[in-house]
mmCIF file of C-alpha atoms in Angstrom:
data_model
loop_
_atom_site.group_PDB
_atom_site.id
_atom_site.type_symbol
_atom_site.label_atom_id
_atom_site.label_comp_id
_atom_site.label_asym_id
_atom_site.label_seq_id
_atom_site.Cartn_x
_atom_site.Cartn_y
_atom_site.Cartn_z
ATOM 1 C CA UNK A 25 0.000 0.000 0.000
ATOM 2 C CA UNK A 26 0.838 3.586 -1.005
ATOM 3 C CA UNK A 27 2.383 6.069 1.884
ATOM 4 C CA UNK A 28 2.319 9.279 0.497
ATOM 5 C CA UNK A 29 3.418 12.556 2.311
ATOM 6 C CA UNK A 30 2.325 16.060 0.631
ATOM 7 C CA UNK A 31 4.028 19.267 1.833
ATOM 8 C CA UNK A 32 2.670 22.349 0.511
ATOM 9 C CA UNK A 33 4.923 25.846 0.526
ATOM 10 C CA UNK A 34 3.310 28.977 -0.223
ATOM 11 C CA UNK A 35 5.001 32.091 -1.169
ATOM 12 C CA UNK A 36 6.007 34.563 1.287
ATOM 13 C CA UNK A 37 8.584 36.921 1.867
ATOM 14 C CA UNK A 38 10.308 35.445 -0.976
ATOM 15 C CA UNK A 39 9.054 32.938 -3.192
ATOM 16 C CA UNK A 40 8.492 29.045 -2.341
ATOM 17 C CA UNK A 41 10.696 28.004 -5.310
ATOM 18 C CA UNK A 42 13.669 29.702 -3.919
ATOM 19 C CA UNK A 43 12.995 27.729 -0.867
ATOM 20 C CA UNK A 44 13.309 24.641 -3.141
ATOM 21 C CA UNK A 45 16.437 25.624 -4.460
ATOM 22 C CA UNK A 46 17.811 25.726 -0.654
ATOM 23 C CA UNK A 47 16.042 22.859 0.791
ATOM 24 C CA UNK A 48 15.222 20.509 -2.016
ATOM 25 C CA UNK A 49 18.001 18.573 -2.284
ATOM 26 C CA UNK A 50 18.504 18.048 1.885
ATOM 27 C CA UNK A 51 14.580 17.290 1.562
ATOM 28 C CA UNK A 52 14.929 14.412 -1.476
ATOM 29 C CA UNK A 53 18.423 13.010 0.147
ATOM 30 C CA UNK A 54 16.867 12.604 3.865
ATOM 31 C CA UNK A 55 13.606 11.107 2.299
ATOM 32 C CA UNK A 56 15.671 8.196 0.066
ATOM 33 C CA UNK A 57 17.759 7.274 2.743
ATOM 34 C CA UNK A 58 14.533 6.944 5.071
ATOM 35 C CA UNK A 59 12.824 4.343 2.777
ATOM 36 C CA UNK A 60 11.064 6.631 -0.185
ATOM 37 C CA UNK A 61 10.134 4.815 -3.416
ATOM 38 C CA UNK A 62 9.671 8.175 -5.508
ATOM 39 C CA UNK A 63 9.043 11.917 -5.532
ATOM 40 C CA UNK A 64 7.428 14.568 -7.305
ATOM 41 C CA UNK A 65 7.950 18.345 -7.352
ATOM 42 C CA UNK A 66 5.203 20.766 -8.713
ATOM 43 C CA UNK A 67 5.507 24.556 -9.325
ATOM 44 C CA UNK A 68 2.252 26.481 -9.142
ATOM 45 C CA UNK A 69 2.082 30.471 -9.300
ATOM 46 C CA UNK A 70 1.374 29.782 -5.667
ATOM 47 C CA UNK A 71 4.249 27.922 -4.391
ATOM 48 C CA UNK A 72 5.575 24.171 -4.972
ATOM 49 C CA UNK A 73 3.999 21.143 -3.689
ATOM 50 C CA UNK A 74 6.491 17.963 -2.744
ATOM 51 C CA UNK A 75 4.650 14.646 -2.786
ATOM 52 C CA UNK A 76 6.826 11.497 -1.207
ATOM 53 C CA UNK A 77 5.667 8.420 -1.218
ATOM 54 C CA UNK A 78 7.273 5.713 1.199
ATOM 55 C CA UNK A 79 6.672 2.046 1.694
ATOM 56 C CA UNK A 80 5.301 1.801 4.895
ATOM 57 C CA UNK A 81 3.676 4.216 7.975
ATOM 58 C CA UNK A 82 6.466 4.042 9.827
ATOM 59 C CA UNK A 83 9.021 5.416 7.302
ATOM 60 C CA UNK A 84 6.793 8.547 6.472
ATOM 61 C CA UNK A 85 6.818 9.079 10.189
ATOM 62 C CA UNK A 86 10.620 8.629 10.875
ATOM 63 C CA UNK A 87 11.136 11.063 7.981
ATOM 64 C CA UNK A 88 9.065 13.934 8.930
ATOM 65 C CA UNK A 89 10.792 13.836 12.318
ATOM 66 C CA UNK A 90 14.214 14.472 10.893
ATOM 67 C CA UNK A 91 16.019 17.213 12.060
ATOM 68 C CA UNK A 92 16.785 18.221 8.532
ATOM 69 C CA UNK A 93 12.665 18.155 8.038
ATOM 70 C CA UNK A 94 11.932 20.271 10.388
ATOM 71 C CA UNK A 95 14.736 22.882 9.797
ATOM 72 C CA UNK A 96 13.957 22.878 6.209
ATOM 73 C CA UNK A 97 9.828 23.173 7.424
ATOM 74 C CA UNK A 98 10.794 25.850 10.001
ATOM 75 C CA UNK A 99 12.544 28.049 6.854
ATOM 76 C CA UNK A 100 9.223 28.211 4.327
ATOM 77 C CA UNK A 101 8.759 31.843 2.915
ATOM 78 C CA UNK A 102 5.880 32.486 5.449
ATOM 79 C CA UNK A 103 6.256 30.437 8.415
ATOM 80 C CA UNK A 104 2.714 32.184 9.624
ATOM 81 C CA UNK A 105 0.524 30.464 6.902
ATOM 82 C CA UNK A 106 2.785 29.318 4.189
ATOM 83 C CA UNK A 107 2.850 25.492 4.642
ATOM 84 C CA UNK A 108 0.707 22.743 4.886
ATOM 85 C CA UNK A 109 1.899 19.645 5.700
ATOM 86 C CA UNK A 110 -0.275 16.108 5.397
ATOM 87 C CA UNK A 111 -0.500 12.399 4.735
ATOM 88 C CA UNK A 112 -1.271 11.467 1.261
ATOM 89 C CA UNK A 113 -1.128 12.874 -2.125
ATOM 90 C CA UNK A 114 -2.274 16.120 -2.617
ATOM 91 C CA UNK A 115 -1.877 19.775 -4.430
ATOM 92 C CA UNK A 116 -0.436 18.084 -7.365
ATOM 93 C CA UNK A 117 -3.494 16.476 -8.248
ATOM 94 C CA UNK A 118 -5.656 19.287 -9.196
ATOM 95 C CA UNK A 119 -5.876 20.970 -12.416
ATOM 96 C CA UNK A 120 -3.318 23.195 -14.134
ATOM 97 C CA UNK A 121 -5.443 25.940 -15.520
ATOM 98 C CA UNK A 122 -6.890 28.252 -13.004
ATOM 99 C CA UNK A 123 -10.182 28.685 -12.361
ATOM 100 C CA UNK A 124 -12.331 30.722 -14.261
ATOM 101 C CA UNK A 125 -14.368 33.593 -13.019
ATOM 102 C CA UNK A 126 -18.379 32.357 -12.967
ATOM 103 C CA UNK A 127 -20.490 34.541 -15.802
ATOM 104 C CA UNK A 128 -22.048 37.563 -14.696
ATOM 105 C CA UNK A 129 -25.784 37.731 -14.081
ATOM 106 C CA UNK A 130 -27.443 38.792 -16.625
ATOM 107 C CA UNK A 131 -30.951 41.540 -16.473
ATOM 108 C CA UNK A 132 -32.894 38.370 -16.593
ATOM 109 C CA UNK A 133 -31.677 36.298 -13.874
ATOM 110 C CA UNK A 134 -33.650 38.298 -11.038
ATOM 111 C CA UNK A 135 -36.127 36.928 -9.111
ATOM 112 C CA UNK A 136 -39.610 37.766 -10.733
ATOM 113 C CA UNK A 137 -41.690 39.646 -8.573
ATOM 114 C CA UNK A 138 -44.537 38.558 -7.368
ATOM 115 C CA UNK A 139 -47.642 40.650 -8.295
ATOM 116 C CA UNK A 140 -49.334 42.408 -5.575
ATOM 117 C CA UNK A 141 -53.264 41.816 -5.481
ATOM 118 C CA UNK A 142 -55.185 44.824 -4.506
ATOM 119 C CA UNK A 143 -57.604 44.607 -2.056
ATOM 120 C CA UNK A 144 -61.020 46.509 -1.548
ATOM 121 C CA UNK A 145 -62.695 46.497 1.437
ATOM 122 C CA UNK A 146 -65.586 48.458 2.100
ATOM 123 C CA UNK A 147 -69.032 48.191 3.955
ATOM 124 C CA UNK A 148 -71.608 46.348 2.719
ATOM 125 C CA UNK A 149 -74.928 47.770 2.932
ATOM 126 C CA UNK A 150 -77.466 47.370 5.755
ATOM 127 C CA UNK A 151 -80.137 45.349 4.911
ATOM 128 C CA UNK A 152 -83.725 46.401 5.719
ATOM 129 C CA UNK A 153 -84.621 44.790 9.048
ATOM 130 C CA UNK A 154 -87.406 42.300 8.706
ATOM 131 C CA UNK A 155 -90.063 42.596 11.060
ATOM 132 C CA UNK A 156 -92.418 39.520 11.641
ATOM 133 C CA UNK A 157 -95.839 40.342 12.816
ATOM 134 C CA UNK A 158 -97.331 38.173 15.676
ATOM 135 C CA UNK A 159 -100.814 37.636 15.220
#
C-alpha cells in the first residue's frame, strides 16, 4: 500500500521556489535514505507542492521527524501560513489551468416579482330589518 506525504509551501517573503532551491536537495536526500520509493515536485504560481511516497507508515513518520525536516519546514517563505503539511497525495493532483471567473448575471436572472393583489374592502350595505308580525 501507497504512503504518500504532501508538503505544501506557499510564497512569502520570498518565493516558495527559492525555498526549493535551498532545501530541495537536503529534503529528497533525507527522504531516500529513510525508505522513499519516488518523488514529485510541482511549481504552481502559488508555491511548490512535494509529494513522497514511502513504503510503509512508519518510514513517512521517521522522515518527517528528521532534524533536517523540520529545519527545512521551520525556513518556508511564510512560516505564519505558508505550509501545509499532510498524509497522502495532494496539491499536485488538481488541475493546471486556473479557475475561471463564474459569468455575470445577466438583467434576466432576477427573481420575478410577485404581483401584488389589490384589495377593496368596504361596507356592505345594511339590509332592511325584517319585522315579523305576531298575530
Amino acid at each position: 500500500m501507497d504512503h504518500w506525504l504532501t508538503i505544501e509551501v506557499f510564497d512569502g517573503e520570498s518565493t516558495a521556489s527559492l525555498w526549493r532551491l535551498a532545501r530541495g536537495d537536503a529534503l529528497t536526500e533525507a527522504a531516500l535514505t529513510n525508505g522513499a520509493e519516488q518523488w514529485v515536485w510541482h511549481e504552481h504560481r502559488w508555491g511548490v507542492v512535494l509529494e513522497i511516497e514511502f513504503k510503509s507508515e512508519e518510514s513517512r513518520d521517521a522522515f518527517r521527524a528528521l532534524p533536517v525536516v523540520t529545519a527545512a519546514l521551520d525556513a518556508v517563505p511564510d512560516p505564519a501560513r505558508g505550509l501545509l503539511v499532510y498524509p497522502g497525495r495532494g496539491g499536485g493532483a488538481g488541475s493546471r489551468k486556473p479557475r475561471k471567473p463564474r459569468p455575470l448575471p445577466m438583467t434576466g436572472a432576477g427573481a420575478v416579482p410577485v404581483p401584488v393583489e389589490s384589495v377593496k374592502m368596504g361596507l356592505a350595505e345594511a339590509l332592511p330589518p325584517m319585522f315579523s308580525e305576531v298575530g
